[in-house]
Amino acid sequence: MKFDYLGRAWAENKSLLVFISLMFVFRSAIADWNEVPTGSMKPTIIEGDRILVNKMAYDLRVPFTHVSLYKRADPERGDIIVFDSEAAGKRLVKRVVGMPGDSVAMRNNTLLINDVPVASKLSAMRGASDGSLADERAELMENLLGVEHRIWIKTEGSVLSSFAPTIVPPGFYLALGDNRDNSADSRVIGLVPRTEIVGRTRSLVISLNYDNYYLPRASRYLQVL
């Protein structure tokens, strides 16, 4: 009787179960969306954003694992990567700054790649919500050796504003958040192993405003990052 019941249940729900299984495989190995709960990638990505993650950007993987069946490409400088950080114990979203073989340093929030300062120009000044100067931020347009993107830095700086030259070894990447003084990135968790990278994002799907009943932000919908 038990096997008859299971057989009937399978026959009645086979299409649904196959669809659900394929959906999980698709999200695991091909593409998925990720919620971004923190502001470490501001102003590019903000709290509440849902980003589309291309999990085939770099590798074809065994579903539900990090095992690569075929390497399609390596991350490039400026890519926004999604990776499962063992050091942080969670999935993170950061921007690739240092490539294997690079020497990367930071002096007062100015990046140096192979001893060459990375060009940036001021876009705007943003004061703190309470009017204090301690959290005053400058928004800069940084030219990451050909990849232009916006970053935030505190005008007063922070303990993250400088670090000594670091040589990136093969199989690793140096990744930073665009919110430079408020990001637990390679300056905190160390270099990112190639094997931890699960995909790349270039698209914002939708953004939910946590401070307004989780309603979608009309200005942040289907955007290229």
Coordinates of N, CA and C in Angstrom, one line a residue:
M1 N 0.8 -1.2 0.0 CA 0.0 0.0 0.0 C 0.9 1.3 0.0
K2 N 1.9 1.2 0.8 CA 2.8 2.4 0.9 C 3.4 2.7 -0.5
F3 N 3.9 1.6 -1.2 CA 4.5 1.9 -2.5 C 3.5 2.3 -3.5
D4 N 2.2 1.8 -3.4 CA 1.2 2.3 -4.3 C 0.9 3.8 -4.1
Y5 N 0.9 4.2 -2.8 CA 0.7 5.6 -2.5 C 1.8 6.5 -3.1
L6 N 3.1 6.0 -2.9 CA 4.2 6.8 -3.4 C 4.2 6.9 -4.9
G7 N 3.8 5.8 -5.6 CA 3.7 5.7 -7.0 C 2.7 6.7 -7.5
R8 N 1.5 6.8 -6.9 CA 0.4 7.7 -7.3 C 0.9 9.1 -7.1
A9 N 1.5 9.4 -5.9 CA 2.0 10.7 -5.6 C 3.0 11.2 -6.6
W10 N 3.9 10.3 -7.0 CA 4.9 10.6 -8.1 C 4.3 10.9 -9.4
A11 N 3.3 10.1 -9.8 CA 2.6 10.3 -11.1 C 1.9 11.6 -11.1
E12 N 1.2 11.9 -10.0 CA 0.4 13.1 -9.9 C 1.3 14.4 -9.9
N13 N 2.5 14.3 -9.3 CA 3.3 15.5 -9.1 C 4.6 15.5 -9.8
K14 N 4.8 14.6 -10.7 CA 6.1 14.4 -11.4 C 6.5 15.7 -12.1
S15 N 5.6 16.3 -12.8 CA 6.0 17.5 -13.6 C 6.4 18.6 -12.6
L16 N 5.7 18.8 -11.5 CA 6.1 19.8 -10.6 C 7.4 19.6 -9.9
L17 N 7.6 18.3 -9.5 CA 8.9 17.9 -8.9 C 10.1 18.1 -9.8
V18 N 9.9 17.7 -11.1 CA 11.0 17.9 -12.1 C 11.3 19.4 -12.3
F19 N 10.2 20.2 -12.3 CA 10.4 21.6 -12.5 C 11.2 22.2 -11.3
I20 N 10.8 21.8 -10.1 CA 11.5 22.4 -8.9 C 12.9 21.9 -8.9
S21 N 13.2 20.7 -9.3 CA 14.6 20.2 -9.3 C 15.4 20.9 -10.3
L22 N 14.8 21.1 -11.5 CA 15.6 21.9 -12.5 C 15.8 23.3 -12.1
M23 N 14.8 23.9 -11.4 CA 15.0 25.3 -10.9 C 16.2 25.4 -10.0
F24 N 16.3 24.4 -9.0 CA 17.4 24.5 -8.1 C 18.7 24.3 -8.8
V25 N 18.7 23.4 -9.7 CA 20.0 23.2 -10.5 C 20.4 24.4 -11.2
F26 N 19.4 25.1 -11.9 CA 19.6 26.3 -12.6 C 20.2 27.4 -11.7
R27 N 19.6 27.6 -10.5 CA 20.0 28.6 -9.6 C 21.4 28.2 -9.0
S28 N 21.7 27.0 -8.9 CA 23.0 26.6 -8.3 C 24.1 26.7 -9.3
A29 N 23.9 26.4 -10.6 CA 25.0 26.3 -11.5 C 25.0 27.3 -12.6
I30 N 23.9 28.0 -12.9 CA 23.8 28.8 -14.1 C 23.6 30.3 -13.7
A31 N 22.5 30.6 -13.0 CA 22.3 32.0 -12.6 C 21.4 32.0 -11.4
D32 N 21.5 33.1 -10.6 CA 20.8 33.2 -9.4 C 20.7 34.7 -9.1
W33 N 19.9 35.1 -8.1 CA 19.9 36.4 -7.6 C 20.3 36.4 -6.2
N34 N 21.0 37.5 -5.7 CA 21.5 37.6 -4.4 C 20.9 38.9 -3.8
E35 N 20.5 38.8 -2.5 CA 20.1 40.0 -1.8 C 21.4 40.6 -1.2
V36 N 21.5 41.9 -1.2 CA 22.6 42.6 -0.6 C 22.2 43.3 0.7
P37 N 22.6 42.8 1.9 CA 22.0 43.4 3.1 C 22.8 44.5 3.7
T38 N 24.1 44.8 3.2 CA 24.9 45.8 3.7 C 25.3 46.9 2.7
G39 N 25.9 48.0 3.2 CA 26.3 49.1 2.3 C 27.7 49.1 1.9
S40 N 28.4 47.9 2.0 CA 29.9 47.9 1.7 C 30.2 48.2 0.3
M41 N 29.2 48.1 -0.6 CA 29.5 48.4 -2.1 C 28.8 49.7 -2.5
K42 N 28.4 50.5 -1.6 CA 27.9 51.8 -1.9 C 28.9 52.7 -2.6
P43 N 28.6 53.5 -3.6 CA 27.2 53.8 -4.0 C 26.8 52.9 -5.2
T44 N 27.6 51.9 -5.6 CA 27.2 51.1 -6.7 C 26.0 50.2 -6.4
I45 N 26.1 49.5 -5.2 CA 25.1 48.6 -4.8 C 24.7 49.1 -3.3
I46 N 23.4 49.2 -3.1 CA 23.0 49.6 -1.7 C 22.2 48.5 -1.0
E47 N 21.9 48.8 0.2 CA 21.1 47.8 1.0 C 19.8 47.6 0.4
G48 N 19.4 46.3 0.3 CA 18.1 46.0 -0.3 C 18.1 45.7 -1.8
D49 N 19.3 45.9 -2.4 CA 19.4 45.5 -3.9 C 19.3 44.0 -4.0
R50 N 18.7 43.6 -5.1 CA 18.8 42.2 -5.6 C 19.5 42.2 -6.9
I51 N 20.7 41.5 -6.9 CA 21.5 41.5 -8.0 C 21.5 40.2 -8.7
L52 N 21.6 40.2 -10.1 CA 21.7 39.0 -10.8 C 23.1 38.5 -10.9
V53 N 23.3 37.2 -10.5 CA 24.6 36.6 -10.5 C 24.8 35.6 -11.6
N54 N 25.7 35.8 -12.5 CA 26.0 34.9 -13.6 C 27.0 33.9 -13.0
K55 N 26.5 32.7 -12.8 CA 27.4 31.6 -12.2 C 28.2 30.9 -13.2
M56 N 28.0 31.2 -14.5 CA 28.7 30.6 -15.6 C 29.8 31.5 -16.1
A57 N 29.9 32.7 -15.5 CA 30.9 33.7 -16.0 C 32.3 33.2 -16.0
Y58 N 32.7 32.4 -15.0 CA 34.0 31.9 -15.0 C 34.2 30.4 -15.1
D59 N 33.2 29.7 -14.6 CA 33.3 28.2 -14.6 C 32.0 27.5 -14.9
L60 N 32.1 26.3 -15.5 CA 30.9 25.4 -15.4 C 31.2 24.5 -14.2
R61 N 30.3 24.5 -13.3 CA 30.5 23.8 -12.0 C 29.5 22.6 -11.9
V62 N 29.9 21.7 -11.1 CA 28.9 20.6 -10.6 C 27.9 21.3 -9.7
P63 N 26.6 21.2 -10.0 CA 25.6 21.8 -9.3 C 25.7 21.6 -7.8
F64 N 25.5 22.6 -7.0 CA 25.5 22.6 -5.5 C 26.9 22.4 -4.9
T65 N 27.9 22.6 -5.8 CA 29.3 22.4 -5.3 C 30.1 23.6 -5.9
H66 N 31.4 23.6 -5.5 CA 32.4 24.6 -6.0 C 33.3 23.9 -7.0
V67 N 33.0 22.6 -7.3 CA 33.8 21.8 -8.2 C 33.7 22.3 -9.7
S68 N 34.8 22.8 -10.3 CA 34.8 23.3 -11.6 C 34.9 22.1 -12.6
L69 N 34.0 22.0 -13.6 CA 34.1 21.1 -14.6 C 34.9 21.6 -15.8
Y70 N 34.8 23.0 -16.0 CA 35.5 23.6 -17.1 C 35.6 25.1 -16.8
K71 N 36.8 25.6 -16.9 CA 37.1 27.0 -16.7 C 36.8 27.8 -17.9
R72 N 35.9 28.7 -17.9 CA 35.5 29.5 -19.1 C 36.4 30.8 -19.1
A73 N 36.7 31.4 -18.0 CA 37.4 32.6 -18.0 C 37.9 32.9 -16.5
D74 N 38.8 33.8 -16.4 CA 39.2 34.3 -15.0 C 38.6 35.7 -14.8
P75 N 38.4 36.0 -13.5 CA 37.9 37.4 -13.2 C 38.9 38.4 -13.8
E76 N 38.3 39.5 -14.1 CA 39.1 40.7 -14.7 C 39.0 41.8 -13.7
R77 N 40.0 42.7 -13.8 CA 40.1 43.8 -12.9 C 38.8 44.7 -13.1
G78 N 38.2 45.0 -12.0 CA 36.9 45.8 -12.1 C 35.7 45.0 -12.0
D79 N 35.8 43.7 -12.1 CA 34.6 42.8 -12.0 C 34.0 42.9 -10.6
I80 N 32.7 42.8 -10.5 CA 32.1 42.7 -9.2 C 31.8 41.2 -9.0
I81 N 32.5 40.6 -8.1 CA 32.4 39.1 -7.9 C 31.6 38.8 -6.7
V82 N 31.0 37.6 -6.7 CA 30.2 37.0 -5.6 C 31.0 35.8 -5.2
F83 N 31.3 35.7 -3.9 CA 32.1 34.6 -3.5 C 31.7 34.1 -2.1
D84 N 31.9 32.8 -1.8 CA 31.6 32.2 -0.5 C 32.9 32.3 0.3
S85 N 33.0 33.3 1.2 CA 34.2 33.5 1.9 C 34.3 32.6 3.1
E86 N 35.3 31.7 3.1 CA 35.5 30.9 4.3 C 36.0 31.7 5.5
A87 N 36.8 32.8 5.2 CA 37.3 33.6 6.3 C 36.2 34.4 7.0
A88 N 35.2 34.9 6.2 CA 34.1 35.6 6.7 C 33.0 34.8 7.2
G89 N 32.9 33.5 6.6 CA 31.8 32.6 7.0 C 30.5 33.0 6.3
K90 N 30.6 33.7 5.2 CA 29.3 34.0 4.5 C 29.6 34.5 3.1
R91 N 28.6 34.6 2.3 CA 28.7 35.1 0.9 C 28.9 36.6 0.9
L92 N 29.9 37.0 0.0 CA 30.2 38.4 -0.1 C 30.2 38.9 -1.5
V93 N 30.0 40.2 -1.7 CA 30.0 40.9 -3.0 C 31.1 42.0 -2.9
K94 N 32.1 41.9 -3.7 CA 33.2 42.9 -3.7 C 33.7 43.1 -5.2
R95 N 34.5 44.1 -5.3 CA 35.1 44.4 -6.7 C 36.6 44.0 -6.7
V96 N 36.9 43.3 -7.8 CA 38.3 42.9 -8.0 C 39.2 44.1 -8.3
V97 N 40.2 44.2 -7.5 CA 41.1 45.4 -7.7 C 42.5 44.8 -8.0
G98 N 43.0 43.8 -7.3 CA 44.3 43.3 -7.6 C 44.2 41.9 -8.3
M99 N 45.0 41.8 -9.4 CA 45.1 40.5 -10.1 C 46.3 39.7 -9.7
P100 N 46.3 38.4 -10.0 CA 47.5 37.7 -9.7 C 48.8 38.3 -10.3
G101 N 49.8 38.5 -9.4 CA 51.1 39.1 -9.9 C 51.1 40.6 -9.6
D102 N 50.0 41.2 -9.3 CA 50.0 42.7 -9.0 C 50.6 42.9 -7.6
S103 N 51.2 44.1 -7.5 CA 51.5 44.7 -6.2 C 50.5 45.8 -5.9
V104 N 49.7 45.6 -4.8 CA 48.6 46.6 -4.5 C 48.9 47.2 -3.2
A105 N 48.7 48.5 -3.1 CA 48.8 49.2 -1.8 C 47.8 50.3 -1.8
M106 N 47.6 50.9 -0.6 CA 46.6 52.1 -0.5 C 47.2 53.1 0.5
R107 N 47.3 54.3 0.1 CA 47.8 55.4 0.9 C 46.7 56.5 1.0
N108 N 46.1 56.7 2.2 CA 45.1 57.7 2.4 C 44.0 57.6 1.3
N109 N 43.5 56.4 1.1 CA 42.4 56.1 0.2 C 42.8 56.2 -1.3
T110 N 44.1 56.3 -1.6 CA 44.5 56.3 -3.0 C 45.1 55.0 -3.3
L111 N 44.5 54.2 -4.2 CA 45.1 52.9 -4.6 C 46.3 53.1 -5.4
L112 N 47.3 52.2 -5.2 CA 48.5 52.1 -6.0 C 48.6 50.7 -6.5
I113 N 48.6 50.5 -7.9 CA 48.7 49.2 -8.5 C 50.0 49.2 -9.2
N114 N 50.9 48.3 -8.8 CA 52.3 48.2 -9.3 C 53.0 49.5 -9.2
D115 N 52.8 50.2 -8.1 CA 53.4 51.4 -7.7 C 52.9 52.6 -8.5
V116 N 51.8 52.5 -9.2 CA 51.2 53.6 -10.0 C 49.9 54.0 -9.3
P117 N 49.7 55.2 -8.9 CA 48.5 55.7 -8.3 C 47.3 55.5 -9.3
V118 N 46.2 55.1 -8.8 CA 45.0 54.9 -9.6 C 44.3 56.3 -9.7
A119 N 44.0 56.8 -10.8 CA 43.4 58.1 -11.0 C 41.9 58.1 -10.5
S120 N 41.6 59.2 -9.8 CA 40.2 59.4 -9.4 C 39.9 60.9 -9.4
K121 N 38.6 61.2 -9.5 CA 38.2 62.7 -9.5 C 37.0 62.8 -8.6
L122 N 36.9 63.9 -8.0 CA 35.7 64.2 -7.1 C 34.4 64.4 -7.9
S123 N 33.4 63.7 -7.4 CA 32.1 63.8 -8.0 C 31.1 64.6 -7.2
A124 N 31.1 64.3 -5.9 CA 30.2 65.0 -4.9 C 30.7 64.8 -3.5
M125 N 30.2 65.7 -2.6 CA 30.4 65.6 -1.2 C 29.1 65.2 -0.5
R126 N 29.1 64.4 0.4 CA 27.9 63.9 1.1 C 28.2 64.0 2.6
G127 N 27.4 64.8 3.3 CA 27.5 65.0 4.7 C 26.8 63.9 5.5
A128 N 27.1 63.8 6.8 CA 26.5 62.8 7.6 C 25.0 63.2 7.9
S129 N 24.2 62.3 8.3 CA 22.8 62.6 8.5 C 22.6 63.5 9.7
D130 N 23.5 63.5 10.7 CA 23.4 64.3 11.9 C 24.2 65.6 11.7
G131 N 24.7 65.9 10.5 CA 25.4 67.1 10.2 C 26.9 67.2 10.7
S132 N 27.3 66.1 11.3 CA 28.7 66.1 11.8 C 29.7 65.9 10.7
L133 N 30.9 66.3 10.9 CA 32.0 66.1 9.9 C 32.7 64.8 10.0
A134 N 32.5 64.1 11.1 CA 33.2 62.8 11.3 C 32.8 61.8 10.2
D135 N 31.6 61.8 9.7 CA 31.2 60.9 8.7 C 31.0 61.5 7.3
E136 N 31.6 62.7 7.1 CA 31.5 63.3 5.8 C 32.2 62.5 4.8
R137 N 31.5 62.3 3.7 CA 32.0 61.4 2.6 C 32.2 62.1 1.3
A138 N 33.3 61.7 0.6 CA 33.5 62.2 -0.8 C 33.1 61.1 -1.7
E139 N 32.4 61.4 -2.7 CA 32.1 60.4 -3.8 C 33.1 60.7 -5.0
L140 N 33.9 59.7 -5.3 CA 34.9 59.8 -6.3 C 34.6 58.9 -7.5
M141 N 35.0 59.4 -8.7 CA 34.9 58.5 -9.9 C 36.4 58.0 -10.0
E142 N 36.5 56.7 -9.8 CA 37.8 56.0 -9.9 C 38.0 55.3 -11.2
N143 N 39.2 55.5 -11.8 CA 39.5 54.9 -13.1 C 40.4 53.7 -12.7
L144 N 39.9 52.5 -12.6 CA 40.6 51.3 -12.2 C 41.3 50.7 -13.4
L145 N 42.3 51.5 -13.9 CA 43.1 51.1 -15.1 C 42.2 50.7 -16.3
G146 N 41.2 51.7 -16.5 CA 40.3 51.5 -17.7 C 38.9 51.2 -17.3
V147 N 38.6 50.8 -16.0 CA 37.3 50.5 -15.6 C 36.8 51.7 -14.6
E148 N 35.9 52.5 -15.1 CA 35.5 53.6 -14.2 C 34.3 53.2 -13.4
H149 N 34.3 53.6 -12.1 CA 33.2 53.3 -11.2 C 33.3 54.3 -10.0
R150 N 32.2 54.5 -9.3 CA 32.1 55.4 -8.2 C 32.5 54.7 -6.9
I151 N 33.2 55.4 -6.1 CA 33.5 54.9 -4.7 C 33.2 56.0 -3.7
W152 N 33.0 55.6 -2.5 CA 32.9 56.5 -1.3 C 34.1 56.4 -0.4
I153 N 34.6 57.5 0.1 CA 35.6 57.5 1.1 C 35.2 58.6 2.2
K154 N 35.6 58.3 3.4 CA 35.5 59.3 4.4 C 36.5 60.3 4.3
T155 N 36.1 61.6 4.4 CA 37.1 62.7 4.3 C 38.1 62.7 5.5
E156 N 37.6 62.1 6.6 CA 38.5 62.0 7.8 C 39.4 60.7 7.8
G157 N 39.1 59.9 6.8 CA 39.8 58.6 6.7 C 39.4 57.6 7.8
S158 N 40.0 56.5 7.8 CA 39.8 55.4 8.8 C 41.0 54.5 8.8
V159 N 40.9 53.5 9.7 CA 41.9 52.5 9.8 C 42.1 51.7 8.5
L160 N 41.1 51.7 7.6 CA 41.1 51.0 6.4 C 41.7 51.8 5.2
S161 N 42.0 53.1 5.5 CA 42.4 54.0 4.4 C 43.8 53.7 3.8
S162 N 44.6 52.9 4.5 CA 46.0 52.7 4.0 C 46.3 51.2 4.3
F163 N 47.1 50.6 3.4 CA 47.7 49.4 3.7 C 49.0 49.2 2.9
A164 N 49.9 48.4 3.4 CA 51.2 48.3 2.8 C 51.1 47.5 1.5
P165 N 52.1 47.6 0.6 CA 52.1 46.8 -0.6 C 51.9 45.3 -0.4
T166 N 51.0 44.8 -1.2 CA 50.7 43.3 -1.1 C 50.9 42.7 -2.4
I167 N 51.6 41.7 -2.5 CA 51.8 40.9 -3.8 C 50.7 39.9 -3.9
V168 N 49.9 39.9 -4.9 CA 48.8 38.9 -5.1 C 49.4 37.7 -5.8
P169 N 49.3 36.5 -5.1 CA 49.9 35.3 -5.6 C 49.0 34.7 -6.7
P170 N 49.5 33.7 -7.4 CA 48.6 33.0 -8.4 C 47.4 32.3 -7.7
G171 N 46.3 32.4 -8.3 CA 45.1 31.7 -7.7 C 44.4 32.5 -6.7
F172 N 44.8 33.8 -6.6 CA 44.1 34.7 -5.6 C 43.8 36.0 -6.2
Y173 N 42.9 36.8 -5.6 CA 42.5 38.1 -6.0 C 42.4 39.0 -4.8
L174 N 42.7 40.3 -5.0 CA 42.5 41.3 -4.0 C 41.2 42.1 -4.3
A175 N 40.2 42.0 -3.4 CA 38.9 42.6 -3.7 C 38.6 43.6 -2.6
L176 N 38.0 44.7 -3.0 CA 37.6 45.8 -2.1 C 36.2 46.2 -2.4
G177 N 35.6 46.7 -1.3 CA 34.2 47.3 -1.5 C 34.3 48.7 -2.0
D178 N 33.3 49.2 -2.7 CA 33.3 50.5 -3.2 C 33.2 51.6 -2.1
N179 N 32.6 51.1 -1.0 CA 32.5 52.0 0.2 C 33.7 51.8 1.0
R180 N 34.8 52.4 0.6 CA 36.1 52.0 1.0 C 36.4 52.1 2.5
D181 N 35.8 53.0 3.2 CA 36.0 53.0 4.7 C 35.0 52.2 5.5
N182 N 34.2 51.5 4.8 CA 33.1 50.7 5.5 C 32.9 49.4 4.8
S183 N 34.0 48.6 4.6 CA 33.9 47.4 3.9 C 34.9 46.3 4.5
A184 N 34.3 45.2 4.9 CA 35.2 44.1 5.4 C 35.6 43.3 4.2
D185 N 36.7 43.7 3.5 CA 37.1 43.0 2.3 C 38.5 42.4 2.4
S186 N 39.3 42.4 1.4 CA 40.6 41.8 1.5 C 41.5 42.5 2.6
R187 N 41.2 43.7 3.0 CA 41.9 44.3 4.0 C 41.6 43.7 5.4
V188 N 40.5 43.0 5.5 CA 40.1 42.4 6.7 C 40.1 40.8 6.6
I189 N 39.6 40.3 5.6 CA 39.5 38.8 5.4 C 40.6 38.2 4.6
G190 N 41.5 39.0 4.1 CA 42.6 38.5 3.2 C 42.2 38.3 1.8
L191 N 43.1 37.8 1.0 CA 42.9 37.7 -0.4 C 41.9 36.6 -0.7
V192 N 41.2 36.8 -1.9 CA 40.1 35.9 -2.2 C 40.6 34.7 -3.1
P193 N 40.5 33.5 -2.6 CA 40.9 32.4 -3.5 C 40.0 32.2 -4.7
R194 N 40.6 31.9 -5.8 CA 39.8 31.7 -7.1 C 38.7 30.7 -6.9
T195 N 39.0 29.7 -6.0 CA 38.0 28.6 -5.8 C 36.8 29.0 -5.1
E196 N 36.8 30.1 -4.4 CA 35.7 30.6 -3.6 C 34.7 31.4 -4.4
I197 N 35.1 31.8 -5.6 CA 34.3 32.7 -6.5 C 33.2 31.9 -7.1
V198 N 32.0 32.3 -7.0 CA 30.8 31.6 -7.5 C 30.3 32.3 -8.8
G199 N 30.6 33.5 -9.0 CA 30.0 34.2 -10.2 C 30.3 35.7 -10.2
R200 N 29.8 36.3 -11.2 CA 30.0 37.8 -11.4 C 28.6 38.4 -11.6
T201 N 28.5 39.7 -11.1 CA 27.3 40.4 -11.3 C 27.5 41.7 -12.1
R202 N 26.6 42.0 -13.0 CA 26.7 43.2 -13.8 C 25.3 43.9 -13.9
S203 N 24.3 43.3 -13.2 CA 22.9 43.7 -13.3 C 22.2 43.8 -12.0
L204 N 21.5 44.9 -11.8 CA 20.6 45.0 -10.6 C 19.2 44.7 -11.1
V205 N 18.5 43.8 -10.4 CA 17.2 43.4 -10.8 C 16.1 44.3 -10.2
I206 N 16.2 44.4 -8.9 CA 15.2 45.2 -8.2 C 15.8 45.6 -6.8
S207 N 15.3 46.7 -6.2 CA 15.8 47.1 -4.9 C 14.6 47.4 -4.0
L208 N 14.7 46.8 -2.8 CA 13.6 46.9 -1.8 C 14.1 47.9 -0.7
N209 N 13.3 48.9 -0.4 CA 13.7 49.9 0.6 C 13.3 49.4 2.0
Y210 N 14.3 49.0 2.8 CA 14.1 48.5 4.1 C 13.4 49.5 5.0
D211 N 13.7 50.8 4.8 CA 13.1 51.8 5.6 C 11.7 52.3 5.2
N212 N 11.2 51.7 4.2 CA 9.9 52.1 3.7 C 9.0 50.9 3.4
Y213 N 8.9 50.0 4.4 CA 8.0 48.8 4.4 C 8.4 47.9 3.2
Y214 N 9.7 47.9 2.9 CA 10.3 47.0 1.9 C 9.6 47.2 0.5
L215 N 9.2 48.4 0.3 CA 8.6 48.7 -1.1 C 9.7 48.9 -2.1
P216 N 9.5 48.5 -3.3 CA 10.6 48.7 -4.4 C 10.9 50.1 -4.6
R217 N 12.2 50.4 -4.8 CA 12.7 51.7 -5.2 C 12.5 51.9 -6.7
A218 N 11.7 52.9 -7.0 CA 11.3 53.1 -8.4 C 12.6 53.4 -9.3
S219 N 13.6 54.0 -8.6 CA 14.7 54.5 -9.3 C 15.8 53.4 -9.5
R220 N 15.6 52.3 -8.9 CA 16.6 51.2 -9.0 C 15.9 49.9 -9.4
Y221 N 15.8 49.8 -10.7 CA 15.1 48.6 -11.3 C 15.7 48.3 -12.7
L222 N 16.2 47.1 -12.8 CA 16.8 46.6 -14.1 C 17.9 47.5 -14.6
Q223 N 18.9 47.7 -13.8 CA 20.0 48.6 -14.1 C 21.3 47.8 -14.4
V224 N 22.2 48.4 -15.2 CA 23.5 47.8 -15.4 C 24.4 48.4 -14.3
L225 N 25.1 47.6 -13.6 CA 26.0 48.1 -12.6 C 27.4 48.5 -13.1

